[in-house]
Short mmCIF file of C-alpha atoms in Angstrom, two decimals:
data_model
loop_
_atom_site.label_atom_id
_atom_site.label_comp_id
_atom_site.label_asym_id
_atom_site.label_seq_id
_atom_site.Cartn_x
_atom_site.Cartn_y
_atom_site.Cartn_z
CA MET A 1 13.29 -25.20 16.18
CA ARG A 2 15.67 -22.24 16.93
CA ALA A 3 15.44 -19.37 14.25
CA ALA A 4 18.45 -18.16 12.36
CA ARG A 5 19.24 -14.52 12.65
CA LEU A 6 19.96 -12.16 9.71
CA ASN A 7 22.00 -9.13 10.54
CA LEU A 8 21.48 -7.10 7.38
CA VAL A 9 22.46 -3.63 6.95
CA SER A 10 19.81 -0.99 5.71
CA GLU A 11 21.35 -1.02 2.06
CA GLU A 12 20.87 -4.70 1.83
CA LYS A 13 17.43 -4.33 3.16
CA ARG A 14 16.73 -1.64 0.74
CA LEU A 15 17.96 -3.82 -2.19
CA LEU A 16 15.85 -6.68 -1.32
CA ARG A 17 12.83 -4.55 -0.88
CA HIS A 18 13.29 -3.09 -4.31
CA MET A 19 13.62 -6.54 -5.90
CA ARG A 20 10.44 -7.71 -4.01
CA SER A 21 8.41 -4.78 -5.45
CA LYS A 22 10.02 -4.51 -8.77
CA GLY A 23 10.84 -7.99 -9.75
CA PRO A 24 14.17 -9.29 -11.21
CA MET A 25 16.33 -6.69 -12.50
CA PRO A 26 20.05 -6.59 -13.77
CA ARG A 27 22.75 -5.20 -11.64
CA THR A 28 22.99 -1.82 -13.80
CA GLU A 29 19.25 -1.27 -13.59
CA LEU A 30 19.17 -1.92 -9.94
CA ALA A 31 22.15 0.64 -9.32
CA LEU A 32 20.27 3.19 -11.42
CA SER A 33 17.01 2.47 -9.75
CA LEU A 34 18.61 2.84 -6.25
CA GLN A 35 21.00 5.64 -7.26
CA VAL A 36 23.97 3.81 -6.03
CA SER A 37 27.26 3.10 -8.03
CA ASN A 38 27.61 -0.01 -9.84
CA SER A 39 30.64 -1.17 -7.56
CA SER A 40 28.40 -0.64 -4.63
CA LEU A 41 25.72 -2.47 -6.09
CA THR A 42 27.85 -5.54 -6.81
CA LYS A 43 29.21 -5.49 -3.44
CA LEU A 44 25.77 -5.57 -1.79
CA SER A 45 24.41 -8.09 -4.18
CA HIS A 46 27.65 -10.45 -3.70
CA ASN A 47 27.04 -10.65 0.10
CA LEU A 48 23.38 -11.32 -0.36
CA ILE A 49 24.05 -14.01 -2.92
CA SER A 50 26.60 -15.62 -0.61
CA LEU A 51 23.83 -15.56 2.08
CA GLY A 52 21.55 -17.45 -0.39
CA LEU A 53 19.15 -14.48 0.05
CA VAL A 54 19.48 -13.28 -3.73
CA GLU A 55 19.94 -15.44 -6.88
CA GLU A 56 21.05 -15.07 -10.23
CA LEU A 57 18.58 -15.78 -12.91
CA ALA A 58 19.20 -16.95 -16.60
CA ALA A 59 19.27 -13.98 -19.00
CA ALA A 60 16.03 -13.63 -20.85
CA GLU A 61 17.56 -12.82 -24.29
CA PRO A 62 21.17 -12.87 -24.88
CA PRO A 63 22.82 -9.56 -26.06
CA VAL A 64 23.95 -8.91 -29.59
CA ARG A 65 27.37 -8.31 -28.31
CA GLY A 66 29.11 -7.82 -24.89
CA ARG A 67 28.56 -9.73 -21.74
CA PRO A 68 24.78 -11.13 -21.03
CA THR A 69 22.84 -9.18 -18.34
CA VAL A 70 21.99 -11.37 -15.57
CA PRO A 71 18.84 -10.49 -13.58
CA LEU A 72 18.90 -10.78 -9.72
CA ALA A 73 15.92 -11.85 -7.85
CA VAL A 74 15.01 -12.65 -4.11
CA SER A 75 15.86 -16.24 -3.58
CA PRO A 76 12.96 -18.61 -2.35
CA ALA A 77 15.75 -20.83 -0.98
CA GLY A 78 17.03 -18.13 1.28
CA GLY A 79 15.05 -19.73 4.08
CA PHE A 80 11.67 -20.41 5.49
CA ALA A 81 9.19 -19.48 8.16
CA ALA A 82 6.02 -20.61 9.91
CA GLY A 83 2.99 -18.85 10.88
CA ALA A 84 -0.33 -20.02 12.62
CA THR A 85 -3.44 -18.81 13.96
CA VAL A 86 -6.12 -20.34 16.04
CA HIS A 87 -9.81 -19.16 16.24
CA LYS A 88 -13.19 -21.03 16.60
CA GLY A 89 -11.48 -24.29 17.14
CA VAL A 90 -9.50 -24.23 13.92
CA LEU A 91 -5.61 -24.10 13.92
CA GLU A 92 -4.20 -22.82 10.49
CA ILE A 93 -0.55 -23.16 9.78
CA ALA A 94 1.25 -21.71 6.89
CA LEU A 95 4.99 -22.17 5.72
CA VAL A 96 6.32 -19.63 3.19
CA ASP A 97 9.70 -19.23 1.65
CA PHE A 98 12.01 -16.14 1.70
CA ALA A 99 10.49 -14.67 -1.42
CA GLY A 100 7.08 -14.92 -0.05
CA GLY A 101 5.78 -18.01 -1.71
CA VAL A 102 3.55 -20.14 0.10
CA ILE A 103 5.13 -23.58 0.59
CA SER A 104 2.27 -25.29 2.63
CA LEU A 105 -1.27 -24.34 4.07
CA THR A 106 -2.90 -26.57 6.57
CA SER A 107 -5.86 -26.36 9.00
CA GLU A 108 -7.33 -28.75 11.75
CA GLN A 109 -9.81 -28.72 14.44
CA VAL A 110 -8.31 -28.09 17.87
CA GLY A 111 -10.94 -26.95 20.20
CA ALA A 112 -9.63 -24.21 22.39
CA PRO A 113 -5.94 -25.07 23.28
CA ASP A 114 -4.10 -23.07 25.96
CA PRO A 115 -0.97 -21.56 24.80
CA ILE A 116 1.29 -24.30 25.79
CA GLU A 117 -1.07 -26.91 24.09
CA PHE A 118 -0.94 -24.77 21.06
CA ALA A 119 2.61 -24.45 21.08
CA ASN A 120 3.22 -28.35 21.35
CA ILE A 121 0.89 -28.86 18.27
CA LEU A 122 2.53 -26.14 16.35
CA GLU A 123 6.01 -27.60 17.02
CA GLN A 124 4.89 -31.09 16.01
CA ARG A 125 3.18 -29.82 12.72
CA ILE A 126 6.10 -27.65 11.71
CA SER A 127 8.29 -30.60 12.01
CA GLU A 128 6.11 -32.80 10.20
CA LEU A 129 5.68 -30.30 7.44
CA SER A 130 9.34 -29.49 7.13
CA LEU A 131 10.09 -33.28 6.57
CA LYS A 132 7.18 -33.67 4.19
CA HIS A 133 8.28 -30.50 2.06
CA LYS A 134 12.01 -31.47 2.25
CA LEU A 135 12.99 -28.26 4.40
CA LEU A 136 15.28 -30.03 6.68
CA GLY A 137 18.64 -28.22 6.50
CA MET A 138 17.18 -25.08 4.92
CA ARG A 139 17.60 -21.78 6.97
CA PHE A 140 14.51 -21.38 9.51
CA LEU A 141 13.57 -17.97 9.95
CA GLY A 142 11.20 -18.02 12.64
CA ILE A 143 7.60 -18.48 13.89
CA GLY A 144 4.88 -15.82 13.81
CA VAL A 145 1.38 -15.83 15.21
CA GLY A 146 -1.64 -14.06 14.39
CA VAL A 147 -3.60 -13.33 17.50
CA PRO A 148 -7.46 -12.60 17.38
CA GLY A 149 -7.44 -9.49 19.60
CA PRO A 150 -5.60 -6.24 20.48
CA ALA A 151 -2.31 -5.86 22.05
CA VAL A 152 -2.22 -4.70 25.50
CA SER A 153 1.11 -2.96 25.01
CA ARG A 154 3.06 -1.91 22.10
CA LYS A 155 5.70 -4.65 22.87
CA GLY A 156 3.15 -7.23 22.38
CA ASP A 157 3.82 -9.11 25.51
CA GLN A 158 0.30 -9.68 26.45
CA TRP A 159 -3.00 -9.78 24.42
CA HIS A 160 -6.63 -9.13 24.99
CA THR A 161 -7.71 -12.15 22.86
CA VAL A 162 -11.25 -13.16 21.96
CA LYS A 163 -13.35 -15.04 24.54
CA ASP A 164 -13.13 -18.34 22.73
CA LEU A 165 -9.32 -18.51 23.75
CA PRO A 166 -9.63 -17.94 27.48
CA GLY A 167 -6.23 -19.20 28.37
CA TRP A 168 -4.50 -16.63 26.13
CA ARG A 169 -6.14 -13.54 27.39
CA ASP A 170 -4.15 -11.11 29.52
CA VAL A 171 -1.22 -13.58 30.21
CA PRO A 172 2.46 -12.92 29.41
CA LEU A 173 1.60 -14.79 26.01
CA ARG A 174 4.91 -13.89 24.02
CA ARG A 175 7.13 -15.24 26.89
CA ILE A 176 4.96 -18.61 27.15
CA LEU A 177 5.23 -19.20 23.69
CA ASP A 178 9.01 -18.37 23.43
CA GLU A 179 9.60 -20.79 26.23
CA ALA A 180 7.29 -23.69 24.97
CA LEU A 181 8.80 -23.52 21.37
CA GLY A 182 12.37 -22.68 22.44
CA THR A 183 12.70 -19.82 20.09
CA SER A 184 11.60 -16.08 19.83
CA VAL A 185 7.94 -15.93 18.50
CA LEU A 186 6.59 -12.91 16.81
CA LEU A 187 3.05 -12.02 17.72
CA GLU A 188 0.71 -9.75 15.61
CA ASN A 189 -3.06 -8.82 15.64
CA ASP A 190 -4.82 -11.12 13.22
CA ALA A 191 -5.99 -8.04 10.92
CA LYS A 192 -2.37 -6.63 10.85
CA ALA A 193 -1.17 -10.20 9.81
CA ALA A 194 -3.68 -10.28 7.08
CA ALA A 195 -2.29 -6.78 5.93
CA LEU A 196 1.19 -8.18 5.63
CA ALA A 197 -0.12 -11.13 3.68
CA GLU A 198 -1.80 -8.74 1.29
CA TYR A 199 1.41 -6.65 1.01
CA TYR A 200 3.73 -9.42 0.42
CA SER A 201 1.63 -12.25 -1.29
CA GLY A 202 -1.47 -10.59 -2.33
CA GLY A 203 -0.14 -8.26 -5.05
CA THR A 204 -0.09 -4.91 -3.26
CA ILE A 205 3.79 -4.53 -3.03
CA GLY A 206 5.02 -2.50 -5.90
CA LYS A 207 1.49 -1.30 -6.69
CA ALA A 208 0.38 0.69 -3.68
CA ALA A 209 2.50 2.75 -1.11
CA THR A 210 -0.54 3.04 1.09
CA VAL A 211 -3.01 0.30 1.65
CA VAL A 212 -5.70 -0.17 4.33
CA VAL A 213 -6.93 -3.96 4.82
CA ILE A 214 -10.07 -4.70 6.53
CA LEU A 215 -10.43 -8.16 8.14
CA LEU A 216 -14.03 -9.33 8.38
CA GLY A 217 -13.60 -12.47 10.40
CA TYR A 218 -14.37 -13.24 14.07
CA GLY A 219 -14.82 -9.58 14.66
CA ILE A 220 -13.66 -6.71 12.47
CA GLY A 221 -10.15 -5.17 12.45
CA ALA A 222 -7.79 -3.50 10.19
CA GLY A 223 -4.26 -3.28 9.31
CA VAL A 224 -2.45 -0.16 7.53
CA ILE A 225 0.63 -0.68 5.48
CA GLU A 226 2.48 2.74 4.79
CA ASP A 227 5.45 2.59 2.42
CA GLY A 228 6.39 -0.79 3.53
CA HIS A 229 5.79 -0.11 7.21
CA LEU A 230 3.02 -1.65 9.41
CA ILE A 231 1.47 1.05 11.49
CA LYS A 232 1.23 0.05 15.23
CA GLY A 233 0.13 2.78 17.30
CA GLU A 234 1.18 3.83 20.69
CA PHE A 235 0.11 0.68 22.44
CA GLY A 236 0.10 -1.51 19.44
CA SER A 237 -3.65 -1.32 18.71
CA ALA A 238 -3.69 0.88 15.59
CA GLY A 239 -6.47 -0.69 13.36
CA ASP A 240 -8.70 -1.73 16.22
CA VAL A 241 -11.86 -0.74 14.35
CA GLY A 242 -14.12 -3.12 16.18
CA ARG A 243 -14.48 -0.68 19.08
CA LEU A 244 -16.51 1.50 16.57
CA TYR A 245 -19.24 -0.94 16.56
CA PRO A 246 -21.11 -1.53 19.79
CA SER A 247 -20.50 -5.26 21.07
CA ASP A 248 -24.14 -5.61 21.87
CA LEU A 249 -25.34 -4.99 18.23
CA PRO A 250 -24.84 -6.71 15.01
CA ARG A 251 -21.50 -6.24 13.30
CA PRO A 252 -20.47 -6.53 9.63
CA THR A 253 -18.31 -9.65 10.24
CA THR A 254 -18.01 -13.29 9.19
CA MET A 255 -19.73 -14.48 12.50
CA ASP A 256 -22.34 -12.04 12.14
CA LEU A 257 -23.43 -13.34 8.90
CA LEU A 258 -23.41 -17.01 10.17
CA SER A 259 -25.52 -15.93 13.08
CA VAL A 260 -28.08 -14.19 10.74
CA LEU A 261 -28.32 -17.16 8.49
CA GLN A 262 -28.80 -19.59 11.49
CA GLN A 263 -31.47 -17.22 12.92
CA ALA A 264 -33.26 -17.61 9.32
CA GLY A 265 -33.16 -21.50 9.93
CA CYS A 266 -30.02 -22.12 7.87
CA PRO A 267 -27.95 -25.09 9.31
CA VAL A 268 -24.52 -23.43 8.38
CA LEU A 269 -21.94 -23.46 11.21
CA SER A 270 -18.83 -22.37 9.40
CA VAL A 271 -17.57 -20.87 6.31
CA ALA A 272 -16.45 -24.39 5.26
CA GLN A 273 -19.87 -25.42 4.24
CA PHE A 274 -20.98 -22.05 3.36
CA GLU A 275 -21.91 -22.26 -0.35
CA GLU A 276 -23.17 -25.96 0.20
CA LEU A 277 -25.72 -25.04 3.03
CA THR A 278 -26.74 -21.57 2.12
CA ALA A 279 -28.77 -22.36 -1.13
CA GLY A 280 -32.23 -21.02 -0.65
CA TYR A 281 -30.97 -18.18 1.67
CA GLU A 282 -30.06 -15.87 -0.93
CA ASP A 283 -32.53 -13.07 0.21
CA VAL A 284 -31.08 -13.31 3.72
CA ILE A 285 -27.53 -12.95 2.46
CA GLU A 286 -28.62 -9.87 0.13
CA GLN A 287 -30.16 -8.22 3.22
CA TRP A 288 -27.06 -8.76 5.22
CA LEU A 289 -24.89 -7.40 2.37
CA ASP A 290 -27.27 -4.24 2.34
CA ARG A 291 -26.78 -3.60 6.12
CA ALA A 292 -23.14 -4.51 6.18
CA ALA A 293 -22.33 -1.97 3.21
CA VAL A 294 -24.03 0.86 5.15
CA GLN A 295 -22.25 -0.14 8.47
CA LEU A 296 -18.91 -0.14 6.52
CA GLU A 297 -19.41 3.14 4.63
CA SER A 298 -18.49 5.47 7.43
CA LEU A 299 -15.39 3.17 8.42
CA VAL A 300 -14.04 3.34 4.81
CA ASN A 301 -14.51 6.88 4.42
CA SER A 302 -12.59 7.35 7.87
CA ALA A 303 -9.84 5.28 6.23
CA ILE A 304 -9.75 7.47 3.09
CA ALA A 305 -9.60 10.75 5.23
CA TRP A 306 -6.90 9.52 7.55
CA PHE A 307 -4.56 7.54 5.46
CA ASP A 308 -5.30 8.54 1.87
CA PRO A 309 -4.70 4.75 0.61
CA ASP A 310 -4.42 3.77 -2.85
CA GLU A 311 -6.73 0.99 -2.12
CA ILE A 312 -8.71 -0.70 0.50
CA VAL A 313 -8.87 -4.23 0.64
CA PHE A 314 -11.25 -6.80 2.22
CA SER A 315 -9.84 -9.87 3.74
CA SER A 316 -12.18 -12.48 4.92
CA PRO A 317 -12.75 -16.28 5.11
CA LEU A 318 -16.26 -15.64 3.34
CA PRO A 319 -16.52 -16.96 -0.15
CA GLU A 320 -15.35 -14.41 -2.70
CA SER A 321 -18.88 -14.35 -4.30
CA ILE A 322 -19.94 -12.69 -0.98
CA THR A 323 -17.05 -10.40 -0.55
CA SER A 324 -17.01 -9.12 -3.96
CA ARG A 325 -20.61 -8.14 -3.79
CA LEU A 326 -20.07 -6.30 -0.65
CA ALA A 327 -17.05 -4.41 -2.19
CA ALA A 328 -19.29 -3.46 -5.08
CA ARG A 329 -21.94 -2.10 -2.86
CA LEU A 330 -19.48 0.15 -1.16
CA ASN A 331 -17.91 1.12 -4.59
CA ALA A 332 -21.42 2.31 -5.48
CA LEU A 333 -21.88 4.27 -2.27
CA SER A 334 -20.67 7.87 -1.56
CA LEU A 335 -17.08 7.18 -0.76
CA ARG A 336 -15.23 10.20 -0.29
CA TRP A 337 -12.16 9.91 -2.42
CA PRO A 338 -10.30 13.21 -2.83
CA HIS A 339 -11.49 14.85 -6.00
CA TYR A 340 -8.20 16.05 -6.82
CA ARG A 341 -6.58 12.61 -7.36
CA GLN A 342 -7.64 9.27 -9.23
CA HIS A 343 -10.05 7.42 -6.98
CA GLY A 344 -9.01 4.25 -5.37
CA GLU A 345 -11.11 1.13 -4.69
CA VAL A 346 -12.31 -1.30 -2.32
CA ARG A 347 -11.25 -4.63 -3.61
CA VAL A 348 -11.33 -8.31 -2.34
CA SER A 349 -8.14 -10.12 -1.20
CA THR A 350 -7.27 -12.99 -3.37
CA LEU A 351 -5.97 -14.85 -0.35
CA GLY A 352 -9.19 -15.69 1.48
CA GLY A 353 -9.17 -17.13 4.60
CA SER A 354 -5.48 -18.12 4.52
CA ALA A 355 -4.48 -14.43 4.78
CA ILE A 356 -3.94 -14.62 8.66
CA ALA A 357 -1.63 -17.63 8.80
CA ILE A 358 0.23 -16.44 5.87
CA GLY A 359 0.80 -13.00 7.19
CA ALA A 360 1.84 -14.69 10.46
CA ALA A 361 4.50 -16.72 8.64
CA LEU A 362 5.68 -13.54 6.91
CA LEU A 363 6.16 -11.73 10.19
CA PRO A 364 9.87 -13.10 10.70
CA ILE A 365 10.92 -12.18 7.20
CA HIS A 366 9.21 -8.70 7.39
CA ALA A 367 10.89 -8.16 10.82
CA ALA A 368 14.42 -9.26 9.39
CA THR A 369 14.31 -7.33 6.18
CA ALA A 370 12.05 -4.21 6.65
CA LEU A 371 13.72 -0.89 6.68
CA LEU A 372 13.37 1.25 9.90
CA ALA A 373 10.59 3.80 9.91
#
C-alpha cells in the first residue's frame, strides 16, 4: 500500500496541533488563541476541511441571536495509519485514525521473522484489517515500526536490535522494509514510539509540555517529548538509558521480573498469563518492586534534572497493578523535584502493552503534521 503525502504548511500544522491539544473550538476562539485574523483562520480551516483533515461539529447550544458557532475538530476520517512491532516472538499491529483514535489492535505469535518475512506478514494483515474495518478507499497515511533497540545513525537506516531478532541487526533495515512493503516506512525505537503514543493517545497532549516516558519492556529505554517534538539526539539514540545498567546484572525490566519469578519456581513465561500464574508469588514480586524502585530512583532524578518534565510516565506490558505499585514506591522516595515549582509525578500509562504499536502507527501522522523544531 502506497502512502498518501500530506503537504501541509506550518500554519496548517499549527492549527491541527492546537485542535488536538485543546479539543473542538469555534473559528473565532481558534483565531484568538492562535493570534491570527478571522479571515486567515477561515482560509486555513477551509483548506483543511477540503482535505478532510478537519470537520465541523454540531453546535453544542444554539445562540440566542446571530449565527450558531460551529466547533472545528480534527477529523478521524482524515485517514489512517498502521504501526507494528515484533519482540519475543509476538507481532503487534495497530491501526489509528487521523485524530489518533485506535481502530484496531491485534497480536499474534510469529517466532523470529527476518525483515522480509515480517514485511510480508504485515502487508497481509494490513490488507485484512483494512477490509474488516471498511477502510478501503480511505486515505492511507503510512506505516511505522517500533524497533527494539537503538538506531545506529540519526537517519534511522540501521538499528542495533535485540538479539531475539538477529536478521534485523546492523542491516539497512529501512531500505529492506521500504522495498518489501512498496512504500516509505518510518522506523523508531520502541521507547520513543511509546512516548508518541502517550503524547497523542495517553492524555498527555494539552496537559504537559515536557514528558519523559520510560519503557520497561524487553529492556529499558526512554522517550522525551518537548513541546510536541520527539528528542532524537545526535545519532538518534537519545533515551537509550539501558546502557546505565550493566547487561550482566539484573535490570528493572519486564523480562527481569519474569526471570526472577521463574527462578522462584513460577511457571510464568509471558505477561499474557501473568496474573493467572503468579498467585502465591506475591512476596517475590514485592521484593522485585523494592529492588526495581531503588534502581530507577537515580534514573528518574536524572530525568528531572535534565528535562524538568511535568510528569514521568511508566509504559510497560506488565499489569497495571504491578506498575502502579512501582510508581507509588518511586513517588515515596527522594525524588528531586525543584523546590520552587509544583512537584510532578511518576504515573503509569493507561495504554499498557499496546503503546509501542500505537506509537508506531502514529509515526506517519506525527511526521506529516508536527511543527519543525
